[in-house]
PDB file of C-alpha atoms in Angstrom:
ATOM      1  CA  MET A1500       0.000   0.000   0.000  1.00  0.00           C
ATOM      2  CA  TYR A1501       2.811   2.424   0.821  1.00  0.00           C
ATOM      3  CA  LYS A1502       4.431   2.006  -2.612  1.00  0.00           C
ATOM      4  CA  LEU A1503       1.139   2.629  -4.396  1.00  0.00           C
ATOM      5  CA  VAL A1504       0.408   5.800  -2.414  1.00  0.00           C
ATOM      6  CA  LYS A1505       3.980   7.030  -2.939  1.00  0.00           C
ATOM      7  CA  ALA A1506       3.747   6.321  -6.684  1.00  0.00           C
ATOM      8  CA  LEU A1507       0.408   8.119  -6.940  1.00  0.00           C
ATOM      9  CA  TYR A1508       1.723  11.095  -4.964  1.00  0.00           C
ATOM     10  CA  ARG A1509       4.724  11.442  -7.275  1.00  0.00           C
ATOM     11  CA  LEU A1510       2.462  11.179 -10.318  1.00  0.00           C
ATOM     12  CA  LYS A1511       0.180  13.835  -8.860  1.00  0.00           C
ATOM     13  CA  LYS A1512       3.123  16.201  -8.355  1.00  0.00           C
ATOM     14  CA  LYS A1513       4.408  15.694 -11.905  1.00  0.00           C
ATOM     15  CA  ALA A1514       1.033  15.862 -13.657  1.00  0.00           C
ATOM     16  CA  PRO A1515       0.845  19.705 -13.882  1.00  0.00           C
ATOM     17  CA  ARG A1516       4.350  19.874 -15.339  1.00  0.00           C
ATOM     18  CA  ALA A1517       3.555  17.162 -17.892  1.00  0.00           C
ATOM     19  CA  TRP A1518       0.323  18.971 -18.815  1.00  0.00           C
ATOM     20  CA  TYR A1519       2.145  22.290 -19.254  1.00  0.00           C
ATOM     21  CA  GLU A1520       4.871  20.699 -21.404  1.00  0.00           C
ATOM     22  CA  ARG A1521       2.268  19.024 -23.627  1.00  0.00           C
ATOM     23  CA  LEU A1522       0.244  22.219 -23.968  1.00  0.00           C
ATOM     24  CA  SER A1523       3.266  24.433 -24.542  1.00  0.00           C
ATOM     25  CA  SER A1524       4.742  22.186 -27.244  1.00  0.00           C
ATOM     26  CA  PHE A1525       1.329  22.092 -28.969  1.00  0.00           C
ATOM     27  CA  LEU A1526       1.081  25.891 -28.953  1.00  0.00           C
ATOM     28  CA  VAL A1527       4.653  26.392 -30.189  1.00  0.00           C
ATOM     29  CA  HIS A1528       4.041  23.798 -32.935  1.00  0.00           C
ATOM     30  CA  ASN A1529       1.006  25.862 -34.001  1.00  0.00           C
ATOM     31  CA  GLY A1530       2.901  29.129 -34.433  1.00  0.00           C
ATOM     32  CA  PHE A1531       2.801  30.615 -30.931  1.00  0.00           C
ATOM     33  CA  THR A1532       5.866  32.034 -29.228  1.00  0.00           C
ATOM     34  CA  ARG A1533       6.437  31.661 -25.511  1.00  0.00           C
ATOM     35  CA  GLY A1534       7.142  34.739 -23.416  1.00  0.00           C
ATOM     36  CA  ILE A1535      10.705  35.218 -22.225  1.00  0.00           C
ATOM     37  CA  MET A1536       9.905  36.722 -18.832  1.00  0.00           C
ATOM     38  CA  ASP A1537       6.631  34.858 -18.321  1.00  0.00           C
ATOM     39  CA  THR A1538       6.843  31.414 -19.889  1.00  0.00           C
ATOM     40  CA  THR A1539       3.116  30.846 -19.351  1.00  0.00           C
ATOM     41  CA  LEU A1540       2.249  33.693 -21.725  1.00  0.00           C
ATOM     42  CA  PHE A1541       1.958  32.733 -25.391  1.00  0.00           C
ATOM     43  CA  ARG A1542       1.427  35.042 -28.350  1.00  0.00           C
ATOM     44  CA  LYS A1543       0.760  34.604 -32.030  1.00  0.00           C
ATOM     45  CA  ALA A1544       1.125  37.424 -34.541  1.00  0.00           C
ATOM     46  CA  LYS A1545      -0.735  37.041 -37.820  1.00  0.00           C
ATOM     47  CA  ILE A1546      -0.834  39.745 -40.530  1.00  0.00           C
ATOM     48  CA  GLY A1547      -0.638  42.659 -38.104  1.00  0.00           C
ATOM     49  CA  ASN A1548      -2.987  41.075 -35.567  1.00  0.00           C
ATOM     50  CA  LEU A1549      -2.183  39.507 -32.230  1.00  0.00           C
ATOM     51  CA  LEU A1550      -3.570  36.724 -30.061  1.00  0.00           C
ATOM     52  CA  ILE A1551      -2.297  36.237 -26.528  1.00  0.00           C
ATOM     53  CA  ALA A1552      -3.019  33.302 -24.236  1.00  0.00           C
ATOM     54  CA  GLN A1553      -2.162  33.126 -20.545  1.00  0.00           C
ATOM     55  CA  ILE A1554      -1.917  29.687 -18.953  1.00  0.00           C
ATOM     56  CA  TYR A1555      -2.568  29.236 -15.251  1.00  0.00           C
ATOM     57  CA  VAL A1556      -2.560  25.588 -14.120  1.00  0.00           C
ATOM     58  CA  ASP A1557      -5.620  24.256 -15.977  1.00  0.00           C
ATOM     59  CA  ASP A1558      -7.130  27.613 -16.938  1.00  0.00           C
ATOM     60  CA  ILE A1559      -6.434  29.505 -20.136  1.00  0.00           C
ATOM     61  CA  ILE A1560      -7.460  33.094 -20.712  1.00  0.00           C
ATOM     62  CA  PHE A1561      -6.990  34.583 -24.143  1.00  0.00           C
ATOM     63  CA  GLY A1562      -7.760  37.605 -26.217  1.00  0.00           C
ATOM     64  CA  ALA A1563      -7.060  38.840 -29.702  1.00  0.00           C
ATOM     65  CA  THR A1564      -7.216  41.947 -31.814  1.00  0.00           C
ATOM     66  CA  THR A1565      -9.791  40.322 -34.137  1.00  0.00           C
ATOM     67  CA  GLU A1566     -12.946  38.373 -33.450  1.00  0.00           C
ATOM     68  CA  ARG A1567     -11.875  35.786 -36.021  1.00  0.00           C
ATOM     69  CA  MET A1568      -8.725  34.940 -34.063  1.00  0.00           C
ATOM     70  CA  CYS A1569     -10.824  34.700 -30.881  1.00  0.00           C
ATOM     71  CA  LYS A1570     -13.030  32.120 -32.585  1.00  0.00           C
ATOM     72  CA  GLU A1571     -10.146  30.150 -34.161  1.00  0.00           C
ATOM     73  CA  PHE A1572      -8.245  29.637 -30.891  1.00  0.00           C
ATOM     74  CA  PRO A1573     -10.907  27.570 -29.065  1.00  0.00           C
ATOM     75  CA  GLU A1574     -11.431  25.462 -32.182  1.00  0.00           C
ATOM     76  CA  LEU A1575      -7.693  24.781 -32.401  1.00  0.00           C
ATOM     77  CA  MET A1576      -7.607  23.806 -28.730  1.00  0.00           C
ATOM     78  CA  LYS A1577     -10.750  21.637 -28.865  1.00  0.00           C
ATOM     79  CA  GLY A1578      -9.260  19.763 -31.820  1.00  0.00           C
ATOM     80  CA  GLU A1579      -6.404  18.581 -29.597  1.00  0.00           C
ATOM     81  CA  PHE A1580      -7.652  18.705 -26.001  1.00  0.00           C
ATOM     82  CA  GLU A1581     -10.869  17.920 -24.196  1.00  0.00           C
ATOM     83  CA  MET A1582     -11.914  21.306 -22.909  1.00  0.00           C
ATOM     84  CA  SER A1583     -14.871  23.585 -22.430  1.00  0.00           C
ATOM     85  CA  MET A1584     -15.358  27.301 -22.929  1.00  0.00           C
ATOM     86  CA  MET A1585     -16.464  29.133 -19.816  1.00  0.00           C
ATOM     87  CA  GLY A1586     -17.385  32.306 -21.671  1.00  0.00           C
ATOM     88  CA  GLU A1587     -16.397  35.884 -21.032  1.00  0.00           C
ATOM     89  CA  LEU A1588     -13.826  36.408 -18.289  1.00  0.00           C
ATOM     90  CA  LYS A1589     -15.476  37.711 -15.118  1.00  0.00           C
ATOM     91  CA  PHE A1590     -13.145  36.667 -12.295  1.00  0.00           C
ATOM     92  CA  PHE A1591      -9.530  35.462 -12.436  1.00  0.00           C
ATOM     93  CA  LEU A1592      -6.867  35.126  -9.727  1.00  0.00           C
ATOM     94  CA  GLY A1593      -8.714  37.381  -7.313  1.00  0.00           C
ATOM     95  CA  LEU A1594      -9.361  40.075  -9.912  1.00  0.00           C
ATOM     96  CA  GLN A1595     -12.864  40.940 -11.004  1.00  0.00           C
ATOM     97  CA  ASN A1596     -13.063  41.842 -14.710  1.00  0.00           C
ATOM     98  CA  ILE A1597     -15.871  43.911 -16.172  1.00  0.00           C
ATOM     99  CA  GLN A1598     -15.935  44.312 -19.961  1.00  0.00           C
ATOM    100  CA  LYS A1599     -17.846  47.302 -21.328  1.00  0.00           C
ATOM    101  CA  ASP A1600     -17.976  49.066 -24.677  1.00  0.00           C
ATOM    102  CA  ASP A1601     -15.618  51.786 -23.470  1.00  0.00           C
ATOM    103  CA  GLY A1602     -13.004  49.449 -21.966  1.00  0.00           C
ATOM    104  CA  ILE A1603     -12.133  46.675 -19.566  1.00  0.00           C
ATOM    105  CA  PHE A1604     -12.223  47.448 -15.857  1.00  0.00           C
ATOM    106  CA  ILE A1605     -10.245  45.338 -13.412  1.00  0.00           C
ATOM    107  CA  HIS A1606     -10.644  45.691  -9.682  1.00  0.00           C
ATOM    108  CA  GLN A1607     -10.055  43.794  -6.468  1.00  0.00           C
ATOM    109  CA  GLU A1608     -13.120  44.672  -4.419  1.00  0.00           C
ATOM    110  CA  ASN A1609     -13.226  41.132  -3.001  1.00  0.00           C
ATOM    111  CA  THR A1610      -9.679  41.356  -1.618  1.00  0.00           C
ATOM    112  CA  LYS A1611     -10.450  43.949   1.062  1.00  0.00           C
ATOM    113  CA  ASN A1612     -11.011  41.217   3.648  1.00  0.00           C
ATOM    114  CA  LEU A1613      -7.687  39.617   2.767  1.00  0.00           C
ATOM    115  CA  PHE A1614      -5.883  42.930   3.227  1.00  0.00           C
ATOM    116  CA  LYS A1615      -7.537  43.433   6.613  1.00  0.00           C
ATOM    117  CA  ARG A1616      -6.787  39.868   7.708  1.00  0.00           C
ATOM    118  CA  PHE A1617      -3.034  40.325   7.160  1.00  0.00           C
ATOM    119  CA  ARG A1618      -3.081  43.992   8.231  1.00  0.00           C
ATOM    120  CA  MET A1619      -1.968  45.107   4.768  1.00  0.00           C
ATOM    121  CA  ASP A1620      -4.513  47.930   4.952  1.00  0.00           C
ATOM    122  CA  GLU A1621      -2.047  49.534   7.397  1.00  0.00           C
ATOM    123  CA  ALA A1622       0.880  49.214   4.981  1.00  0.00           C
ATOM    124  CA  ARG A1623       2.487  52.265   3.401  1.00  0.00           C
ATOM    125  CA  PRO A1624       1.349  52.623  -0.237  1.00  0.00           C
ATOM    126  CA  MET A1625       3.872  52.947  -3.067  1.00  0.00           C
ATOM    127  CA  ALA A1626       3.334  54.543  -6.458  1.00  0.00           C
ATOM    128  CA  THR A1627       5.252  51.785  -8.253  1.00  0.00           C
ATOM    129  CA  PRO A1628       5.432  48.298  -6.700  1.00  0.00           C
ATOM    130  CA  MET A1629       9.027  47.727  -7.854  1.00  0.00           C
ATOM    131  CA  HIS A1630      12.434  49.271  -7.442  1.00  0.00           C
ATOM    132  CA  PRO A1631      12.694  52.572  -9.405  1.00  0.00           C
ATOM    133  CA  SER A1632      15.860  51.464 -11.224  1.00  0.00           C
ATOM    134  CA  THR A1633      14.180  48.352 -12.664  1.00  0.00           C
ATOM    135  CA  ILE A1634      14.354  48.314 -16.469  1.00  0.00           C
ATOM    136  CA  ILE A1635      11.248  46.970 -18.191  1.00  0.00           C
ATOM    137  CA  ASP A1636      11.470  45.598 -21.729  1.00  0.00           C
ATOM    138  CA  LYS A1637       8.588  45.043 -24.165  1.00  0.00           C
ATOM    139  CA  ASP A1638       8.098  41.393 -23.155  1.00  0.00           C
TER     140      ASP A1638
END
């Protein structure tokens, strides 16, 4: 029994990595490039248009500059993987997303309790959450 549990535990730990490697090689094979700084961000440029896909464990959020690319991506994915579309992004990683005609609004209204719990509401705010000498490239 011990060996079986140990084997299953190891498999469980390696499964997300195996899934990511399979998914990433599929995307690269289909013309996507992986981000340098964030290797879970994939992009595909096509005749002046852009599609980006962000992978987080078993969730994928994506967007594109054309509606056609937004429709092609799920079809490409469904042709290779068993997956379902959840629809328009409303909530992701603690961020609430509201899409309107005049833009996309992202806020963290639901995180107030978390800030209070860890007394972060007493923390000193900073204009930029990184060191001022940090150099940011396009990626």
